Amino acid sequence: MNQGSADKTRVDRTARKTVGDFTHPDPRITCRNVSVHYGDKCAVRNVDLDIGRNEVIALIGPSGCGKSSFLRCLNRMNDTIEGCRVSGEFRMDGNDLYDPDMDVVLLRAQVGIVFQKPNPFPKSIFDNVAYGPRIHGLAQTRAGVEEIVETSLKRAGLWEEVKDYLNDPGTSLSGGQQQRLCVARAIAVNPEVVLMDEPCSALDPIATARIEELIDELSELYSIVIVTHSMQQAARVSERTAYFHLGDLIEVGATDEVFTKPQHKLTEDYITGRFG
Ligand SMILES: Nc1ncnc2c1ncn2[C@@H]1O[C@H](COP(=O)(O)OP(=O)(O)OP(=O)(O)O)[C@@H](O)[C@H]1O
Ligand SMILES: [Mg+2]
């Protein structure tokens, strides 16, 4: 990895030490000394954080504090952004995510992502979900693909609404349905981890509640990392919360403690609405 390139900015300001325990007793992904730069600009600075098995962890903090930049490291989506440099160590079940031999397409299936704005492919509802399993060879027959599509849509809580319209375009669905379709697409390839970057910010309260229920159900099978601007949402869905501020991971801990007894002044200011 591009270890040397981070050094120039690292001398500008020493990272703040994170308050709280950034480790997890049963980690799925471990991130150590993670920095993200865009050109000369440092967006994430020396962050250590574990993502636990089957946990829901919320990343919160003011706009521009580096939540999305950090999240995109976890499935190497930052690789696709020109001028973006990532340094540090990322391991999933011990394997280096940034190993030059890593199959990035496979990694992005294992660590799926759902974005803020629903982005179904310009394909049918069926093909949106079937695409990943087909390219990864998860089913050999049409019946096998159909089964994966049905299971994934059921898990995403969308099956009943779309089962008679599977050949309609994904884009013909409502925003909330499209987001559940994107969740179905992400889980169709048997991920280990699902990343969600403000998955509800384009949704109404009912569609939001549906996605939150879904997060709860999915956490039985996957680890979920959710970026959210809604502290109520973080409190409702997550077990742990990580508070970022200007690229530093300021505090991490059990969600109820971070919200009721924040240890760091910056966390307190943010959650009490004095900042952000
Ligand atoms: N593609 C990019 N090119 C250059 N700078 C970027 C790029 N993406 C993000 N940045 C910068 O990196 C910093 C962190 O941005 P990031 O999008 O990670 O923040 P965020 O916490 O997700 O913010 P928001 O809550 O607004 O989504 C910001 O200063 C931003 O301007
Ligand atoms: Mg963001």
CSV table of C-alpha atoms and ligand atoms in Angstrom, one decimal:
chain,number,residue,atom,x,y,z
A,1,MET,CA,0.0,0.0,0.0
A,2,ASN,CA,0.9,3.6,-0.4
A,3,GLN,CA,2.3,3.9,3.1
A,4,GLY,CA,4.8,6.6,2.3
A,5,SER,CA,2.4,9.0,0.8
A,6,ALA,CA,0.5,9.6,4.0
A,7,ASP,CA,3.6,10.8,5.9
A,8,LYS,CA,3.6,14.4,4.5
A,9,THR,CA,0.2,15.2,5.9
A,10,ARG,CA,0.7,13.2,9.1
A,11,VAL,CA,3.3,15.7,10.3
A,12,ASP,CA,0.8,18.5,9.9
A,13,ARG,CA,-1.2,17.5,12.9
A,14,THR,CA,-0.9,14.5,15.2
A,15,ALA,CA,-4.0,12.4,15.3
A,16,ARG,CA,-6.2,12.7,18.3
A,17,LYS,CA,-6.2,9.6,20.5
A,18,THR,CA,-9.5,7.7,20.3
A,19,VAL,CA,-11.5,7.5,23.5
A,20,GLY,CA,-13.0,4.1,24.1
A,21,ASP,CA,-12.2,0.6,23.0
A,22,PHE,CA,-11.8,0.4,19.2
A,23,THR,CA,-11.3,-3.3,19.3
A,24,HIS,CA,-14.1,-6.0,19.1
A,25,PRO,CA,-13.8,-9.4,20.9
A,26,ASP,CA,-14.9,-11.2,17.7
A,27,PRO,CA,-13.7,-9.0,14.8
A,28,ARG,CA,-14.7,-9.6,11.2
A,29,ILE,CA,-12.6,-6.7,9.8
A,30,THR,CA,-9.7,-5.0,11.6
A,31,CYS,CA,-8.5,-1.6,10.5
A,32,ARG,CA,-5.3,-0.2,11.8
A,33,ASN,CA,-3.7,3.2,11.3
A,34,VAL,CA,-6.0,4.0,8.5
A,35,SER,CA,-5.5,7.3,6.6
A,36,VAL,CA,-7.2,8.5,3.5
A,37,HIS,CA,-6.0,11.4,1.4
A,38,TYR,CA,-7.3,13.2,-1.6
A,39,GLY,CA,-4.3,14.8,-3.2
A,40,ASP,CA,-2.7,16.8,-0.3
A,41,LYS,CA,-5.9,16.8,1.8
A,42,CYS,CA,-6.2,14.4,4.6
A,43,ALA,CA,-9.8,13.1,5.0
A,44,VAL,CA,-9.2,10.3,7.6
A,45,ARG,CA,-6.3,10.3,10.0
A,46,ASN,CA,-4.7,7.2,11.7
A,47,VAL,CA,-7.9,5.5,12.5
A,48,ASP,CA,-8.0,2.1,14.3
A,49,LEU,CA,-11.3,0.3,14.4
A,50,ASP,CA,-12.7,-3.3,14.4
A,51,ILE,CA,-15.9,-4.3,12.8
A,52,GLY,CA,-17.3,-7.2,14.8
A,53,ARG,CA,-19.0,-10.3,13.5
A,54,ASN,CA,-22.8,-9.8,13.3
A,55,GLU,CA,-22.6,-6.3,14.8
A,56,VAL,CA,-24.3,-3.2,13.6
A,57,ILE,CA,-21.9,-0.3,14.0
A,58,ALA,CA,-22.9,3.3,13.3
A,59,LEU,CA,-20.4,5.9,12.0
A,60,ILE,CA,-21.6,9.4,12.9
A,61,GLY,CA,-20.2,12.9,12.8
A,62,PRO,CA,-20.5,16.2,11.1
A,63,SER,CA,-20.5,16.5,7.3
A,64,GLY,CA,-17.1,16.2,5.8
A,65,CYS,CA,-15.5,14.4,8.8
A,66,GLY,CA,-14.5,11.3,6.7
A,67,LYS,CA,-17.3,8.8,7.4
A,68,SER,CA,-17.8,7.9,3.7
A,69,SER,CA,-14.1,8.0,3.0
A,70,PHE,CA,-13.5,5.5,5.8
A,71,LEU,CA,-16.5,3.3,4.8
A,72,ARG,CA,-15.3,3.1,1.2
A,73,CYS,CA,-11.9,1.7,2.4
A,74,LEU,CA,-13.6,-1.4,3.6
A,75,ASN,CA,-14.4,-2.7,0.1
A,76,ARG,CA,-11.8,-0.7,-1.8
A,77,MET,CA,-14.4,1.6,-3.4
A,78,ASN,CA,-11.8,4.4,-2.9
A,79,ASP,CA,-9.7,2.6,-5.5
A,80,THR,CA,-12.1,4.0,-8.1
A,81,ILE,CA,-11.7,7.6,-7.0
A,82,GLU,CA,-8.9,9.4,-8.8
A,83,GLY,CA,-6.4,11.1,-6.5
A,84,CYS,CA,-7.6,9.1,-3.5
A,85,ARG,CA,-4.8,7.3,-1.5
A,86,VAL,CA,-5.5,4.9,1.3
A,87,SER,CA,-2.9,3.7,3.8
A,88,GLY,CA,-2.9,1.5,6.9
A,89,GLU,CA,-3.8,-2.1,7.4
A,90,PHE,CA,-7.2,-3.8,6.7
A,91,ARG,CA,-7.8,-7.4,7.4
A,92,MET,CA,-10.9,-9.5,7.0
A,93,ASP,CA,-10.7,-12.8,8.9
A,94,GLY,CA,-6.9,-12.2,8.8
A,95,ASN,CA,-6.6,-11.6,5.0
A,96,ASP,CA,-5.1,-8.4,3.8
A,97,LEU,CA,-7.8,-6.5,1.9
A,98,TYR,CA,-5.2,-4.5,0.1
A,99,ASP,CA,-3.1,-7.4,-1.0
A,100,PRO,CA,-2.1,-6.9,-4.7
A,101,ASP,CA,-3.5,-10.4,-5.4
A,102,MET,CA,-6.9,-9.6,-3.8
A,103,ASP,CA,-9.8,-10.2,-6.2
A,104,VAL,CA,-11.5,-6.8,-5.8
A,105,VAL,CA,-14.7,-7.9,-7.6
A,106,LEU,CA,-15.0,-10.8,-5.2
A,107,LEU,CA,-14.2,-8.5,-2.3
A,108,ARG,CA,-17.0,-6.1,-3.2
A,109,ALA,CA,-19.4,-9.0,-3.2
A,110,GLN,CA,-18.1,-10.1,0.2
A,111,VAL,CA,-18.3,-6.5,1.5
A,112,GLY,CA,-21.4,-5.1,-0.2
A,113,ILE,CA,-22.4,-1.5,-0.2
A,114,VAL,CA,-25.7,0.3,-0.3
A,115,PHE,CA,-25.6,4.0,-1.1
A,116,GLN,CA,-27.5,7.1,-0.1
A,117,LYS,CA,-29.4,7.3,-3.3
A,118,PRO,CA,-30.9,4.0,-4.5
A,119,ASN,CA,-29.1,3.1,-7.7
A,120,PRO,CA,-30.7,0.1,-9.3
A,121,PHE,CA,-29.1,-1.1,-12.6
A,122,PRO,CA,-31.1,-0.2,-15.7
A,123,LYS,CA,-32.4,-3.7,-15.8
A,124,SER,CA,-35.4,-5.7,-14.6
A,125,ILE,CA,-36.1,-6.2,-10.9
A,126,PHE,CA,-35.1,-9.9,-11.5
A,127,ASP,CA,-31.9,-9.1,-13.3
A,128,ASN,CA,-30.9,-6.5,-10.7
A,129,VAL,CA,-30.7,-9.3,-8.1
A,130,ALA,CA,-29.6,-12.1,-10.4
A,131,TYR,CA,-26.6,-10.1,-11.9
A,132,GLY,CA,-24.2,-10.7,-9.0
A,133,PRO,CA,-25.0,-14.4,-8.5
A,134,ARG,CA,-24.6,-15.0,-12.2
A,135,ILE,CA,-21.2,-13.3,-12.5
A,136,HIS,CA,-19.9,-15.0,-9.4
A,137,GLY,CA,-21.3,-18.4,-10.6
A,138,LEU,CA,-23.4,-18.9,-7.5
A,139,ALA,CA,-26.0,-20.8,-9.4
A,140,GLN,CA,-25.6,-23.1,-12.4
A,141,THR,CA,-29.2,-23.3,-13.5
A,142,ARG,CA,-32.1,-20.9,-14.1
A,143,ALA,CA,-34.0,-22.5,-11.2
A,144,GLY,CA,-31.0,-21.9,-9.0
A,145,VAL,CA,-30.8,-18.2,-9.9
A,146,GLU,CA,-34.6,-17.9,-9.4
A,147,GLU,CA,-34.2,-19.3,-5.9
A,148,ILE,CA,-31.5,-16.8,-5.0
A,149,VAL,CA,-33.6,-13.9,-6.4
A,150,GLU,CA,-36.6,-15.0,-4.4
A,151,THR,CA,-34.7,-15.6,-1.1
A,152,SER,CA,-32.9,-12.3,-1.5
A,153,LEU,CA,-36.0,-10.3,-2.2
A,154,LYS,CA,-37.7,-12.0,0.7
A,155,ARG,CA,-34.9,-11.1,3.1
A,156,ALA,CA,-35.0,-7.6,1.8
A,157,GLY,CA,-38.7,-7.5,2.6
A,158,LEU,CA,-39.6,-6.7,-1.0
A,159,TRP,CA,-40.8,-10.0,-2.4
A,160,GLU,CA,-44.5,-9.6,-1.7
A,161,GLU,CA,-44.6,-6.2,-3.4
A,162,VAL,CA,-42.7,-7.3,-6.6
A,163,LYS,CA,-43.2,-11.0,-7.1
A,164,ASP,CA,-45.7,-10.4,-9.9
A,165,TYR,CA,-43.6,-7.8,-11.6
A,166,LEU,CA,-40.2,-9.2,-11.7
A,167,ASN,CA,-39.7,-8.3,-15.3
A,168,ASP,CA,-40.5,-4.6,-14.7
A,169,PRO,CA,-37.5,-2.2,-14.6
A,170,GLY,CA,-36.0,-1.7,-11.2
A,171,THR,CA,-36.3,2.0,-11.7
A,172,SER,CA,-40.1,1.7,-11.9
A,173,LEU,CA,-40.2,1.1,-8.1
A,174,SER,CA,-40.7,3.8,-5.5
A,175,GLY,CA,-37.6,5.2,-3.7
A,176,GLY,CA,-38.0,3.0,-0.7
A,177,GLN,CA,-38.6,-0.1,-2.8
A,178,GLN,CA,-35.6,0.7,-4.9
A,179,GLN,CA,-33.5,0.9,-1.8
A,180,ARG,CA,-34.7,-2.5,-0.7
A,181,LEU,CA,-33.9,-3.8,-4.2
A,182,CYS,CA,-30.4,-2.5,-3.7
A,183,VAL,CA,-30.2,-4.3,-0.4
A,184,ALA,CA,-31.5,-7.5,-2.1
A,185,ARG,CA,-28.8,-7.1,-4.8
A,186,ALA,CA,-26.1,-6.7,-2.1
A,187,ILE,CA,-27.2,-9.7,-0.1
A,188,ALA,CA,-27.8,-12.0,-3.2
A,189,VAL,CA,-24.0,-12.7,-3.4
A,190,ASN,CA,-23.7,-13.9,0.2
A,191,PRO,CA,-21.8,-11.0,1.6
A,192,GLU,CA,-20.0,-11.1,5.0
A,193,VAL,CA,-20.4,-7.4,5.6
A,194,VAL,CA,-22.9,-4.8,4.3
A,195,LEU,CA,-21.9,-1.2,4.2
A,196,MET,CA,-24.6,1.4,4.2
A,197,ASP,CA,-23.9,5.0,3.5
A,198,GLU,CA,-26.9,7.1,4.7
A,199,PRO,CA,-29.3,4.5,3.2
A,200,CYS,CA,-32.4,6.2,4.4
A,201,SER,CA,-31.6,9.9,3.7
A,202,ALA,CA,-33.7,9.8,0.5
A,203,LEU,CA,-36.6,7.9,2.1
A,204,ASP,CA,-39.8,8.8,3.8
A,205,PRO,CA,-40.3,7.8,7.5
A,206,ILE,CA,-42.2,4.6,6.6
A,207,ALA,CA,-39.6,3.4,4.1
A,208,THR,CA,-37.0,4.4,6.7
A,209,ALA,CA,-38.6,2.3,9.3
A,210,ARG,CA,-38.7,-0.7,6.9
A,211,ILE,CA,-35.0,-0.4,6.2
A,212,GLU,CA,-34.3,-0.1,9.9
A,213,GLU,CA,-36.2,-3.3,10.6
A,214,LEU,CA,-34.3,-4.9,7.8
A,215,ILE,CA,-31.0,-3.8,9.3
A,216,ASP,CA,-32.0,-5.6,12.5
A,217,GLU,CA,-32.9,-8.8,10.7
A,218,LEU,CA,-29.8,-8.7,8.5
A,219,SER,CA,-27.5,-8.3,11.4
A,220,GLU,CA,-28.2,-11.9,12.3
A,221,LEU,CA,-26.4,-12.9,9.2
A,222,TYR,CA,-24.0,-10.1,8.4
A,223,SER,CA,-21.9,-7.3,10.0
A,224,ILE,CA,-23.4,-4.0,9.1
A,225,VAL,CA,-21.6,-0.6,9.1
A,226,ILE,CA,-24.0,2.2,8.7
A,227,VAL,CA,-23.2,5.9,8.2
A,228,THR,CA,-26.0,8.1,9.3
A,229,HIS,CA,-26.8,11.7,10.1
A,230,SER,CA,-29.7,10.7,12.2
A,231,MET,CA,-28.6,10.1,15.8
A,232,GLN,CA,-32.0,8.6,16.5
A,233,GLN,CA,-31.4,6.1,13.8
A,234,ALA,CA,-27.9,5.3,15.1
A,235,ALA,CA,-29.4,4.8,18.6
A,236,ARG,CA,-32.2,2.6,17.2
A,237,VAL,CA,-30.2,0.3,15.0
A,238,SER,CA,-26.6,0.0,16.2
A,239,GLU,CA,-24.8,-1.7,19.1
A,240,ARG,CA,-21.7,0.4,18.8
A,241,THR,CA,-21.2,3.9,17.6
A,242,ALA,CA,-18.1,5.6,16.3
A,243,TYR,CA,-17.9,9.4,16.3
A,244,PHE,CA,-15.7,11.0,13.7
A,245,HIS,CA,-14.6,14.7,13.7
A,246,LEU,CA,-12.4,16.3,11.0
A,247,GLY,CA,-10.9,13.0,10.0
A,248,ASP,CA,-10.2,11.7,13.5
A,249,LEU,CA,-12.0,8.9,15.2
A,250,ILE,CA,-12.8,10.7,18.4
A,251,GLU,CA,-14.8,8.2,20.4
A,252,VAL,CA,-16.1,4.7,20.0
A,253,GLY,CA,-18.2,2.6,22.4
A,254,ALA,CA,-21.5,1.0,23.1
A,255,THR,CA,-24.2,3.1,21.4
A,256,ASP,CA,-26.2,3.8,24.6
A,257,GLU,CA,-23.1,4.9,26.4
A,258,VAL,CA,-21.9,7.1,23.6
A,259,PHE,CA,-25.3,8.8,23.5
A,260,THR,CA,-25.9,9.0,27.3
A,261,LYS,CA,-22.4,9.3,28.7
A,262,PRO,CA,-20.1,10.6,26.0
A,263,GLN,CA,-16.5,10.7,27.2
A,264,HIS,CA,-15.1,13.3,24.8
A,265,LYS,CA,-16.2,16.9,24.8
A,266,LEU,CA,-16.4,16.9,20.9
A,267,THR,CA,-18.8,13.9,21.0
A,268,GLU,CA,-20.9,15.5,23.7
A,269,ASP,CA,-21.1,18.8,21.7
A,270,TYR,CA,-22.2,16.9,18.6
A,271,ILE,CA,-24.8,14.7,20.2
A,272,THR,CA,-26.3,17.6,22.2
A,273,GLY,CA,-26.6,19.6,19.0
A,274,ARG,CA,-24.0,22.2,19.8
A,275,PHE,CA,-22.0,21.2,16.8
A,276,GLY,CA,-22.6,19.8,13.4
B,1,LIG,N1,-13.7,12.5,-4.3
B,1,LIG,C1,-13.2,13.4,-3.5
B,1,LIG,N2,-12.2,14.3,-3.9
B,1,LIG,C2,-11.7,15.2,-3.1
B,1,LIG,N3,-12.0,15.3,-1.8
B,1,LIG,C3,-12.9,14.5,-1.3
B,1,LIG,C4,-13.6,13.5,-2.1
B,1,LIG,N4,-14.5,12.9,-1.4
B,1,LIG,C5,-14.4,13.4,-0.1
B,1,LIG,N5,-13.5,14.4,-0.1
B,1,LIG,C6,-13.1,15.2,1.1
B,1,LIG,O1,-12.8,14.4,2.1
B,1,LIG,C7,-13.3,14.9,3.4
B,1,LIG,C8,-14.2,13.8,4.0
B,1,LIG,O2,-15.3,13.6,3.1
B,1,LIG,P1,-16.3,12.4,3.3
B,1,LIG,O3,-17.2,12.4,2.1
B,1,LIG,O4,-15.6,11.2,3.6
B,1,LIG,O5,-17.1,13.0,4.6
B,1,LIG,P2,-18.5,12.5,5.2
B,1,LIG,O6,-18.2,12.4,6.7
B,1,LIG,O7,-19.0,11.3,4.5
B,1,LIG,O8,-19.4,13.7,4.9
B,1,LIG,P3,-21.0,13.8,4.6
B,1,LIG,O9,-21.7,13.5,6.0
B,1,LIG,O10,-21.3,15.1,4.1
B,1,LIG,O11,-21.3,12.7,3.6
B,1,LIG,C9,-14.1,16.2,3.0
B,1,LIG,O12,-13.2,17.2,3.3
B,1,LIG,C10,-14.3,16.0,1.5
B,1,LIG,O13,-14.3,17.3,0.9
B,2,MG,MG,-20.7,10.8,3.4
